[in-house]
Amino acid sequence: MDRNQVHRQVALMRQSFFDQGFLDEQFIQLEELQDEANPNFVEEVVTLYYRDSTRLILNIEQALEKSPLDFNKLDCHMHQFKGSSSSIGAKKVKSECTQFREYCKAGNGEGCMRTFQQLKKEYAILKKKLETYFQMARQAGPKEIACRPKPKLDICPDLEKNYVGWIPSRFRYTFSF
Amino acid sequence: MRRYRIVLAVDDSLVDRKLIEKLLTNFSCKVTTAENGQRALEILGLGDGQHNSKKNDLKVNLIITDYCMPGMTGYELLKKIKESPTMKEIPVVIVSSENIPTRINKCLEEGAQEFMLKPLKQSDVKKLSCHIMKVNKSCKGRPFMGR
């Protein structure tokens, strides 16, 4: 398969994540932060998320084994987990987190457990999809079209620097080997 | 001449710390992060047993802190900063994933410059520009509540 075909495949895969509701616009925010200084920023953040959230999932699992259930504690753990999931744009996972917290507020232990199983499924599905995606993107290599380096935006408005826009991520991506 | 804006970002989430650091760095800010309020106070030289005028304390232009943190909340951290004669002029921005009006009002009344919703976007950081400039510059920053 030639490189252009691989690039197309990667782009299609990426689009499917949004179309199928796995990711939301926060993921695009991450992509737009990626630049020459941090060419693997998105993958780094996602990797960090999966590594860090293992601990949070374990906390919730342990809390769900207690009897009686401490809904405040469960809600607190889930609040943290939801926050991280939201920060990477994990839409379906975030949705399950919200549902879980609703059950916590209602004191519904069964609901919590059911939702948590669903949450773990979505979490695992997304992980697999993103792993495949990043791997393929790395194989595809940087696009042939040269990309203008993203200018550092000057946050001080009173200076006479030009405010230059940048190419939105959906039209370009660069992944280094 | 370098024009770094020095920002202290406080958040217990590893992912969010990485995110805010990148957001601010992309806007030419120099960022120091702390994982909790206590650590933030130490960095500012306001920790227990520290004297106010240590030479190697970090001189910050802006503090961005998460609201919900174990131990000391962002609100409690805000109060401590506002109580300090050396630090009270530093603008403090509170961020939270939850849009709770009483929480927002409480923070603004205590002197928070802004209250923003997580996750932060680039447009949010751009709106903070006037707070990152020199403190003695007049700024028409109205309380802003994210989207």
Coordinates of C-alpha atoms in Angstrom, one line a residue, chain B residues 44-125:
Chain B
L44 CA 5.2 30.6 46.2
G45 CA 7.1 30.7 49.5
L46 CA 3.9 30.6 51.5
G47 CA 4.3 27.1 52.9
D48 CA 4.3 26.4 56.6
G49 CA 7.5 27.6 58.2
Q50 CA 8.6 29.6 55.2
H51 CA 9.3 33.3 55.3
N52 CA 7.7 35.6 52.8
S53 CA 10.8 37.1 51.4
K54 CA 12.9 34.2 50.3
K55 CA 15.0 35.1 47.2
N56 CA 14.3 31.9 45.3
D57 CA 10.6 32.0 45.5
L58 CA 8.9 31.9 42.1
K59 CA 7.7 35.3 40.9
V60 CA 4.5 34.5 39.1
N61 CA 2.2 36.6 36.9
L62 CA -0.7 34.3 37.1
I63 CA -2.0 31.3 39.1
I64 CA -4.4 28.9 37.6
T65 CA -5.9 26.3 39.9
D66 CA -8.4 23.5 39.7
Y67 CA -11.2 23.8 42.2
C68 CA -11.7 20.2 43.2
M69 CA -8.5 18.9 44.7
P70 CA -7.9 16.6 47.6
G71 CA -6.7 18.2 50.8
M72 CA -6.8 21.9 50.0
T73 CA -9.4 23.0 47.4
G74 CA -8.7 25.7 44.8
Y75 CA -11.0 28.0 46.8
E76 CA -8.9 27.4 50.0
L77 CA -5.7 28.0 48.0
L78 CA -7.2 31.2 46.6
K79 CA -8.0 32.4 50.2
K80 CA -4.5 31.7 51.4
I81 CA -3.0 33.7 48.4
K82 CA -5.3 36.6 49.0
E83 CA -4.3 36.7 52.7
S84 CA -0.7 37.1 51.8
P85 CA 0.6 40.6 51.6
T86 CA 3.2 39.6 49.0
M87 CA 1.0 37.4 46.8
K88 CA -2.5 38.9 47.0
E89 CA -2.0 41.0 43.8
I90 CA -1.3 38.0 41.7
P91 CA -4.4 37.2 39.6
V92 CA -5.9 33.7 40.4
V93 CA -8.0 31.9 37.9
I94 CA -10.1 29.0 39.2
V95 CA -11.0 26.2 36.8
S96 CA -13.6 23.5 37.3
S97 CA -15.4 20.8 35.4
E98 CA -18.6 21.7 37.2
N99 CA -20.7 24.7 36.4
I100 CA -22.1 25.5 39.8
P101 CA -23.2 29.2 40.2
T102 CA -22.8 29.3 44.0
R103 CA -19.3 27.9 43.6
I104 CA -18.5 30.4 40.9
N105 CA -19.8 33.4 43.0
K106 CA -18.0 32.2 46.0
C107 CA -14.7 32.2 44.2
L108 CA -15.2 35.5 42.5
E109 CA -16.2 37.1 45.8
E110 CA -13.1 35.8 47.4
G111 CA -11.1 37.6 44.7
A112 CA -10.6 35.2 41.9
Q113 CA -10.0 36.9 38.6
E114 CA -11.9 34.5 36.5
F115 CA -13.7 31.2 36.7
M116 CA -13.4 28.9 33.8
L117 CA -14.8 25.5 32.8
K118 CA -12.7 22.5 32.1
P119 CA -11.4 21.2 29.8
L120 CA -9.6 24.4 28.9
K121 CA -9.4 25.3 25.2
Q122 CA -6.9 27.6 23.5
S123 CA -9.6 30.3 23.2
D124 CA -9.9 30.2 27.0
V125 CA -6.1 30.8 27.5

